[in-house]
mmCIF file of C-alpha atoms in Angstrom:
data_model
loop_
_atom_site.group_PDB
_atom_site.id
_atom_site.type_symbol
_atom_site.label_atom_id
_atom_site.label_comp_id
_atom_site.label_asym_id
_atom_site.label_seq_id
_atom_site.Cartn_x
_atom_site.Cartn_y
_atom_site.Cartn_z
ATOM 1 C CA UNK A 917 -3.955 -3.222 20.558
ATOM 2 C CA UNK A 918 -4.923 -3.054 16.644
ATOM 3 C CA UNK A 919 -7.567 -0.505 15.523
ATOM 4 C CA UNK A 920 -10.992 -1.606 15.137
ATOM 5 C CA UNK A 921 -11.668 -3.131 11.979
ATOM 6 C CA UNK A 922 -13.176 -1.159 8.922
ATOM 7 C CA UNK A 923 -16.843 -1.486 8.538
ATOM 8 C CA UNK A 924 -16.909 -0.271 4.963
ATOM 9 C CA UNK A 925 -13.970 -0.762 2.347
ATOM 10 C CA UNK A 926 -15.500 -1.221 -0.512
ATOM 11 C CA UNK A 927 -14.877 -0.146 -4.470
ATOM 12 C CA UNK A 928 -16.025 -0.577 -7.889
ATOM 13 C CA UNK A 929 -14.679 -1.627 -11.155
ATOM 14 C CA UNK A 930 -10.968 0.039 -11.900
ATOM 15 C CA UNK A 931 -9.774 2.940 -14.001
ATOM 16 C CA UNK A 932 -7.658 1.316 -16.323
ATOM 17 C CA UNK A 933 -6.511 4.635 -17.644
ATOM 18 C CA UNK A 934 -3.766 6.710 -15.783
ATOM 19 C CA UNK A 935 -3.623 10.258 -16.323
ATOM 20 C CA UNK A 936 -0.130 11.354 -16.279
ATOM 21 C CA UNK A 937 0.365 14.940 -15.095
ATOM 22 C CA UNK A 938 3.468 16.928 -16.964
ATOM 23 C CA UNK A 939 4.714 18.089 -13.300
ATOM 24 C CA UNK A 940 5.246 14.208 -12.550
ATOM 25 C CA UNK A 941 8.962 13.503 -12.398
ATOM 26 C CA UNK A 942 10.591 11.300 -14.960
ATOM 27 C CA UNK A 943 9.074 7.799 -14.963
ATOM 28 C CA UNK A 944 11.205 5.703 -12.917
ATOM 29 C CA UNK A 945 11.157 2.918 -16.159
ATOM 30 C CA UNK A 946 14.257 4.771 -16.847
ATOM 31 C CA UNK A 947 15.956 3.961 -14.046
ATOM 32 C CA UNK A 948 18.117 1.243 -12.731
ATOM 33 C CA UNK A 949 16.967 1.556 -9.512
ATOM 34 C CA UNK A 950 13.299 0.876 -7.812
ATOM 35 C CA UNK A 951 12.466 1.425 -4.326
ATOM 36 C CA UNK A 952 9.843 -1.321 -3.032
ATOM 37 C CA UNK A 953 6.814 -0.112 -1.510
ATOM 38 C CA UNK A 954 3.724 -1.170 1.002
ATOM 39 C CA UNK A 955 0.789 -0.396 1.131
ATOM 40 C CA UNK A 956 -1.665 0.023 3.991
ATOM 41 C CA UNK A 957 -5.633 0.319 4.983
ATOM 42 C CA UNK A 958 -7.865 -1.288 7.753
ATOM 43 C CA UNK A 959 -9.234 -4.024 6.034
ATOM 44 C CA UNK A 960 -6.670 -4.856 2.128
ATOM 45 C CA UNK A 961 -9.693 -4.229 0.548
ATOM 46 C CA UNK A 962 -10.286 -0.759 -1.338
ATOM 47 C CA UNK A 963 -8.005 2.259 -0.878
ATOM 48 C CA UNK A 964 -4.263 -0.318 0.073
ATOM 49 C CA UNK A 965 -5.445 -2.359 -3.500
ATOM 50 C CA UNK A 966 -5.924 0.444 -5.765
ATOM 51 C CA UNK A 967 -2.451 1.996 -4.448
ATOM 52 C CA UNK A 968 -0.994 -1.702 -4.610
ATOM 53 C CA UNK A 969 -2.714 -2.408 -8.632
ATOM 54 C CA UNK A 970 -1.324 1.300 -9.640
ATOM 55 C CA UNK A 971 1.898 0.893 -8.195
ATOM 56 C CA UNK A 972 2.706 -2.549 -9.841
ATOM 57 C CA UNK A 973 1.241 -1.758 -13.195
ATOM 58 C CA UNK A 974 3.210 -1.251 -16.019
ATOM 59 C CA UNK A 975 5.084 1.306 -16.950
ATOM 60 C CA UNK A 976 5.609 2.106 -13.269
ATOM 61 C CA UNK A 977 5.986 -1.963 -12.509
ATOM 62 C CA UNK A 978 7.302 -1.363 -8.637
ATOM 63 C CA UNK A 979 7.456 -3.973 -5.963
ATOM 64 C CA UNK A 980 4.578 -3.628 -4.135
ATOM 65 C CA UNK A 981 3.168 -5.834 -0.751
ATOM 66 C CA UNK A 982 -0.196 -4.878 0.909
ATOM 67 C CA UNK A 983 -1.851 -5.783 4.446
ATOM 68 C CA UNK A 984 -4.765 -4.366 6.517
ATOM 69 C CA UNK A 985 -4.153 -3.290 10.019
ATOM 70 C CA UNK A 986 -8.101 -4.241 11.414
ATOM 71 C CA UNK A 987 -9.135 -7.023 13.265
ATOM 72 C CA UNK A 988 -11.110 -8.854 10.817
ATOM 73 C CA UNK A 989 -11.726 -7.959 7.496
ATOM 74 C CA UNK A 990 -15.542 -6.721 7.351
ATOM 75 C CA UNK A 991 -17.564 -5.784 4.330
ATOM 76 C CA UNK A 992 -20.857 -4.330 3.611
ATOM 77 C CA UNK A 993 -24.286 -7.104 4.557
ATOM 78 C CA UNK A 994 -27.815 -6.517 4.067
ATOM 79 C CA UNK A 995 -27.546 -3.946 6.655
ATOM 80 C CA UNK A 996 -25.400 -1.968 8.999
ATOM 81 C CA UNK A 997 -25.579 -4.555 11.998
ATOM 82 C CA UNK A 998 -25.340 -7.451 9.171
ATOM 83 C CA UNK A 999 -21.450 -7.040 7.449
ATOM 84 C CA UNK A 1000 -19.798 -9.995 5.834
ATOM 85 C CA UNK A 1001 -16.596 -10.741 8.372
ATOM 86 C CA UNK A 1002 -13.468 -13.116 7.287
ATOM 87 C CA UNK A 1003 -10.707 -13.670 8.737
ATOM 88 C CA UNK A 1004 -7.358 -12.177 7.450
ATOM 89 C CA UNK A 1005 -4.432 -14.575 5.947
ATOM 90 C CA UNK A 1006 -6.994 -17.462 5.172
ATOM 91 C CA UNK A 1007 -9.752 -16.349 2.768
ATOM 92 C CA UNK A 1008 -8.961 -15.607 -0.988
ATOM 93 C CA UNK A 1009 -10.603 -12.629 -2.485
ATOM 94 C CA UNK A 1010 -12.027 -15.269 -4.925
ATOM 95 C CA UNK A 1011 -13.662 -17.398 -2.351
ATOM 96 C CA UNK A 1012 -15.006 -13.893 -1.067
ATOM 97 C CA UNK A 1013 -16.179 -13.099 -4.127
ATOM 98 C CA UNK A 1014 -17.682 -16.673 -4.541
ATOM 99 C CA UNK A 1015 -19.806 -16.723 -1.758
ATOM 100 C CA UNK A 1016 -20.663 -13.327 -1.893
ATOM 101 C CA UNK A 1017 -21.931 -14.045 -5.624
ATOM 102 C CA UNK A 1018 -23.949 -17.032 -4.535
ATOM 103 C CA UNK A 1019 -25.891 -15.196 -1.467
ATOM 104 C CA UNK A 1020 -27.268 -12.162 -3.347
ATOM 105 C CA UNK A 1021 -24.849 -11.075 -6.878
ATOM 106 C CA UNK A 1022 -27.371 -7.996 -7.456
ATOM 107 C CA UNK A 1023 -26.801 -6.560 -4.035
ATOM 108 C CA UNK A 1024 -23.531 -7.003 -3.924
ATOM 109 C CA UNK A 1025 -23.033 -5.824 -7.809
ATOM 110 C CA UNK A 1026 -24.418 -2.902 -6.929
ATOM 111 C CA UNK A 1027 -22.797 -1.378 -3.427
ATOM 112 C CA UNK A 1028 -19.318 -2.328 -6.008
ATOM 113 C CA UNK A 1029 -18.146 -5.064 -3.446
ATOM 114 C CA UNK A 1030 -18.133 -7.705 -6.353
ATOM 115 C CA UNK A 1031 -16.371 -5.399 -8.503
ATOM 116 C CA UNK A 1032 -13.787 -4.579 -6.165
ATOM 117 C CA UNK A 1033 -13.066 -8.163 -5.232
ATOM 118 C CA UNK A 1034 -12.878 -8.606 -8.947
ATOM 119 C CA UNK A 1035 -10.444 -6.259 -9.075
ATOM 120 C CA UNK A 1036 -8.521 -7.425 -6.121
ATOM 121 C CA UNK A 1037 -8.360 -11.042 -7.258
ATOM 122 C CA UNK A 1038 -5.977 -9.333 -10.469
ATOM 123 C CA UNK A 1039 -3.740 -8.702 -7.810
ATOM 124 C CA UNK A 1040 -2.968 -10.615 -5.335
ATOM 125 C CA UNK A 1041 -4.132 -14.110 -3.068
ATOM 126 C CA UNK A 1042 -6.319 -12.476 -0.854
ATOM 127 C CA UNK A 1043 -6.050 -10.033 2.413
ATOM 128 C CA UNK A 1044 -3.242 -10.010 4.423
ATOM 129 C CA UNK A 1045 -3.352 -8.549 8.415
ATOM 130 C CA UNK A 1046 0.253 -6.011 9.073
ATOM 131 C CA UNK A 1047 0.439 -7.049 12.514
ATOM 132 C CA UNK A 1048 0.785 -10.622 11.237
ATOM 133 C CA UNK A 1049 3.623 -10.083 8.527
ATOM 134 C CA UNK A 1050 7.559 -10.973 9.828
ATOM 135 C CA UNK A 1051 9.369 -8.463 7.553
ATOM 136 C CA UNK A 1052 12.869 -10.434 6.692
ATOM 137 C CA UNK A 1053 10.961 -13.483 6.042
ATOM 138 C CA UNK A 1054 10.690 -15.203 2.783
ATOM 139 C CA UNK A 1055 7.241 -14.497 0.694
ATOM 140 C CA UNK A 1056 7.980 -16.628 -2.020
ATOM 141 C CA UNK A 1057 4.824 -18.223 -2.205
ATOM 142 C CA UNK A 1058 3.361 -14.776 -3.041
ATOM 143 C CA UNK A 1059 5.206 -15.096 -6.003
ATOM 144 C CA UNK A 1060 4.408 -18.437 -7.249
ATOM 145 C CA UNK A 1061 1.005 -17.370 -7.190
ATOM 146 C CA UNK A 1062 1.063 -14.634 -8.884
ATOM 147 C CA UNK A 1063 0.672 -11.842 -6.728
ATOM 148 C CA UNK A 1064 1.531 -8.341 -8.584
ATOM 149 C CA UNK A 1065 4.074 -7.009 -7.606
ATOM 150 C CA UNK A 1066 5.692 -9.602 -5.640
ATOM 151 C CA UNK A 1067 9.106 -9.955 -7.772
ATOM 152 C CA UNK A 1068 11.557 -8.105 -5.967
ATOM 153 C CA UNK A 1069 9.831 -9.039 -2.446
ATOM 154 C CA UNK A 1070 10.856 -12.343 -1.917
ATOM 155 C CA UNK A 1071 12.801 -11.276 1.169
ATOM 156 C CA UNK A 1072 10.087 -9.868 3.063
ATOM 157 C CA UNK A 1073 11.398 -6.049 3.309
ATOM 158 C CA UNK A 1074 10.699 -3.003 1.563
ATOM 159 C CA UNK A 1075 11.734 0.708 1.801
ATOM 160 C CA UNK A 1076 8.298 2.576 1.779
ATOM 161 C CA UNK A 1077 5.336 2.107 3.776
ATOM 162 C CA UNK A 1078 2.486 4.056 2.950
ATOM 163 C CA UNK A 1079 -0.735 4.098 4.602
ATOM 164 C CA UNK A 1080 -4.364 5.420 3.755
ATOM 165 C CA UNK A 1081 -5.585 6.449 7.082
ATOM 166 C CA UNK A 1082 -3.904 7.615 10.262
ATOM 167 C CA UNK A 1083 -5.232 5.495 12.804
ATOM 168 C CA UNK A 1084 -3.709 3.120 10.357
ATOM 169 C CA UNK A 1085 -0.169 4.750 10.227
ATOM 170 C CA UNK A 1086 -0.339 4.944 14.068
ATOM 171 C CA UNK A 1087 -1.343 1.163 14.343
ATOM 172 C CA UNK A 1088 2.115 0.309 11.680
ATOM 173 C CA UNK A 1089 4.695 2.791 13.285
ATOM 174 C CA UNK A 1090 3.436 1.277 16.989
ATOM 175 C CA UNK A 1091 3.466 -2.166 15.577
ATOM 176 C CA UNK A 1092 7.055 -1.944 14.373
ATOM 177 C CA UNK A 1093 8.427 0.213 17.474
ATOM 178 C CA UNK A 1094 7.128 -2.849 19.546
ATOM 179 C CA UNK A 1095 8.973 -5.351 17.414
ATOM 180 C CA UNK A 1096 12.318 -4.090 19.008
ATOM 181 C CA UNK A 1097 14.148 -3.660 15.167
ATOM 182 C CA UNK A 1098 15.214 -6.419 14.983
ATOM 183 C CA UNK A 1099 16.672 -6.245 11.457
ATOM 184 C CA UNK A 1100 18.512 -2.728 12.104
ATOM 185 C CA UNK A 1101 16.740 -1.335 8.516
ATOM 186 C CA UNK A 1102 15.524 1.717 8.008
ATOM 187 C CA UNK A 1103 11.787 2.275 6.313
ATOM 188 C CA UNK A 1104 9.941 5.320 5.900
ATOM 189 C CA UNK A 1105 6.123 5.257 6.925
ATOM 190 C CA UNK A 1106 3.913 7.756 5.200
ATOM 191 C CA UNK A 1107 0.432 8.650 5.241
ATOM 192 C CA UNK A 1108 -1.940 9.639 2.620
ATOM 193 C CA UNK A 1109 -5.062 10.408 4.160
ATOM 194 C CA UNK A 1110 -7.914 8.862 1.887
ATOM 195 C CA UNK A 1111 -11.273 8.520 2.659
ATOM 196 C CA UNK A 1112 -12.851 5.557 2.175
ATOM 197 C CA UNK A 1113 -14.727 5.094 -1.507
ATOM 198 C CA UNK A 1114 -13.985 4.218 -4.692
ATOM 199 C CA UNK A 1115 -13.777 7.456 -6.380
ATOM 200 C CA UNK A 1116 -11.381 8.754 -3.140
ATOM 201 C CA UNK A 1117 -9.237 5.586 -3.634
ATOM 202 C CA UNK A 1118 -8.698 6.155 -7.095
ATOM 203 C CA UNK A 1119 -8.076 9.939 -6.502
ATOM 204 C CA UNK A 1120 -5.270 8.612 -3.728
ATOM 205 C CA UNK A 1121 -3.338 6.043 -5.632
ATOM 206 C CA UNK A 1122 -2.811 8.538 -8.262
ATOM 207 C CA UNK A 1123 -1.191 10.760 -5.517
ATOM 208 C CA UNK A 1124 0.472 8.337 -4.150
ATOM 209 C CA UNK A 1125 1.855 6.830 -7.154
ATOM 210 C CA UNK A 1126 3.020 10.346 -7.841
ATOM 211 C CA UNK A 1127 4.773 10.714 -4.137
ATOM 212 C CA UNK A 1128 6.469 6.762 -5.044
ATOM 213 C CA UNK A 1129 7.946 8.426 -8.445
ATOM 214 C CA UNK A 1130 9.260 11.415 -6.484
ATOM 215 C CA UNK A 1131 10.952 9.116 -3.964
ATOM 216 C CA UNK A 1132 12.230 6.869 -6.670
ATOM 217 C CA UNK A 1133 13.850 9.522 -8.203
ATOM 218 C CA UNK A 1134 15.869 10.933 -5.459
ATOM 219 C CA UNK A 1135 16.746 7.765 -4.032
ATOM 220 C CA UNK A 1136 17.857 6.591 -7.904
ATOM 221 C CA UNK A 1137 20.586 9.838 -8.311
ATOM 222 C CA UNK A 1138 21.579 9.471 -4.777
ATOM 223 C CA UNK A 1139 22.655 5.601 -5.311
ATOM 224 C CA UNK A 1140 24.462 6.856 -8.816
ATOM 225 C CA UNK A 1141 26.322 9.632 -7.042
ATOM 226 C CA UNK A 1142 27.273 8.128 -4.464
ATOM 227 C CA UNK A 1143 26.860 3.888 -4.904
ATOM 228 C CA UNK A 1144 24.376 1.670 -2.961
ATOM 229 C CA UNK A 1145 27.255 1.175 -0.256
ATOM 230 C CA UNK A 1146 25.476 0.501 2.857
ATOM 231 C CA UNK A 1147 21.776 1.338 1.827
ATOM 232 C CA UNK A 1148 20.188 -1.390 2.944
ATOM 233 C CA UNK A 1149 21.913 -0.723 6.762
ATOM 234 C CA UNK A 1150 20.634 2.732 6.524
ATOM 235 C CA UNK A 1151 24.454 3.924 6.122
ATOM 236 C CA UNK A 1152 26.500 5.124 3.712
ATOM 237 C CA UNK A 1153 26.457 8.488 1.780
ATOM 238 C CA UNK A 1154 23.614 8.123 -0.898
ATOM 239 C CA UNK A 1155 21.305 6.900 1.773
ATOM 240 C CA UNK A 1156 22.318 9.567 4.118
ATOM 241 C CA UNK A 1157 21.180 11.975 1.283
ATOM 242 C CA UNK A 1158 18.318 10.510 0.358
ATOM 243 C CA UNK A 1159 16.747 10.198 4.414
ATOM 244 C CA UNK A 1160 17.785 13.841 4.258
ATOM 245 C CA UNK A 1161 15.872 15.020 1.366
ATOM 246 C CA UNK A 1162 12.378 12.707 1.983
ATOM 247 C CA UNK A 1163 11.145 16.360 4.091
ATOM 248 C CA UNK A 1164 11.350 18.200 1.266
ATOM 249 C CA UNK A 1165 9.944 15.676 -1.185
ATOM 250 C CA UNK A 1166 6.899 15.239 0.827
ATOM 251 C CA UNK A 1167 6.562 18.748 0.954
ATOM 252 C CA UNK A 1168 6.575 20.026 -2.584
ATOM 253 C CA UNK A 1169 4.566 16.575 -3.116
ATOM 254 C CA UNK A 1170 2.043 18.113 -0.825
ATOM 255 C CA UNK A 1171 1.905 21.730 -2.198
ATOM 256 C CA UNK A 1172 0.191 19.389 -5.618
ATOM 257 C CA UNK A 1173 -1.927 17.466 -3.245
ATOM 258 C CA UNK A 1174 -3.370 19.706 -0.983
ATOM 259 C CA UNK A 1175 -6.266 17.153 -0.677
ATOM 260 C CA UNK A 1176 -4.324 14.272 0.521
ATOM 261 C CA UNK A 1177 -2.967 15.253 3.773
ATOM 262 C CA UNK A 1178 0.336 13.427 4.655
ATOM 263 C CA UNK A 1179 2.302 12.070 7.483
ATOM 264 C CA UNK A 1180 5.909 10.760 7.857
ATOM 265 C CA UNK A 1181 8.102 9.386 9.915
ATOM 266 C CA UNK A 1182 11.515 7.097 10.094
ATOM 267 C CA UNK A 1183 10.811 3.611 11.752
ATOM 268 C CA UNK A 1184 12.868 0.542 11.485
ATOM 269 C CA UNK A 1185 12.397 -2.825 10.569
#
């Protein structure tokens, strides 16, 4: 069964600035190549946005998805035993923010849930359940509303999962073991261990926009060396060299982020 769903995932108004560190590998702008990522919490509310808004912004400009893995989505009430609960795949963040505005906009102003859902409606429709998604099919409609990051994800895969918590990862890399791979494709599921609050989040999609870059890099001069022949099967030599070298990527991404403790593992779609 699922996790239990998040009680708190809340967030405040975004950094628009991003600091970028001279270690960070060349910008993958200058590539021909972008991997497409997802990204993961319990509730597609706080720490899976602000990895899915830094990942799709320009310059970086990758295909990104998002989903929670809870139950229900739950924010922050009047008190502990009084959250605001919605349903995933069938509430906007707009008509969250909405009603949330009309019951009590100081409140809610100030614990940054209105600011975060201001910041989610920039990005996509609204929140979206992982144990609900059908990787292979079509998400067009993501794109014709605007969601960012959506070009490039119209056929429902992508090569990168990363999550922000592990009973999340655990709840994904069950989830798609029990789904019997249906499509034969390789993905690699990562976590990035992020507790949950705004300044955390923001702290997190920096490192994990960092990790992405690394990735994209590797995975770009293995497809030059050796051609995209077979990559999307999981075969062929540039993908067999990339798979091989995502151990030591993660590693010497972790020796900068000693904060942000990682997991990995190879599942299939």
């Amino acid at each position: 069964p699922p996790p239990p769903a998040e009680q708190l995932d809340i967030s405040s108004a975004p950094n628009e600035g991003t600091v970028v560190n001279n270690s960070t590998p060349p910008h993958p702008a200058s590539t021909s190549f972008k991997l497409k990522f997802c990204t993961v919490c319990a509730a597609n509310q706080n720490r899976s946005m602000e990895a899915h808004n830094r990942l799709s912004a320009p310059p970086s400009s990758y295909s990104v998805i998002s989903f929670g893995t809870g139950s229900l989505v739950r924010l922050p009430g009047p008190s502990i035993t009084q959250p605001n609960v919605y349903n995933f795949n069938t509430v906007s963040y707009s008509q969250i923010y909405d009603e949330l505005q009309a019951k009590d906009p100081r409140l809610y102003r100030n614990n940054g849930v209105l600011p975060m859902l201001e910041r989610n409606k920039g990005v996509k429709w609204g929140p979206e359940r992982f144990q609900d998604w059908c990787p292979g099919m079509p998400r067009l409609e993501h794109v014709s509303r605007g969601d960012k990051g959506s070009l490039g994800t119209e056929g429902g895969v992508v090569d990168v999962i990363i999550t922000c918590e592990e009973r999340c990862w655990d709840a994904v890399v069950e989830d798609l073991m029990n789904r019997g791979s249906p499509l034969n494709r390789p993905v690699h599921v990562f976590n990035v261990d992020i507790r949950d609050n705004h300044e955390e989040a923001l702290v997190g999609s920096k490192g994990i926009l960092d990790l992405a870059n690394r990735l994209n890099e590797v995975a770009d001069k293995e497809r030059r060396l050796n051609g995209p022949n077979g990559w999307d099967q999981g075969t062929g030599d540039a993908r067999r060299g990339f798979d091989e070298r995502v151990p030591e990527i993660l590693a010497k991404w972790q020796e900068k982020w000693p904060n942000l403790p990682a997991l990995w593992t190879l599942s299939w779609f």
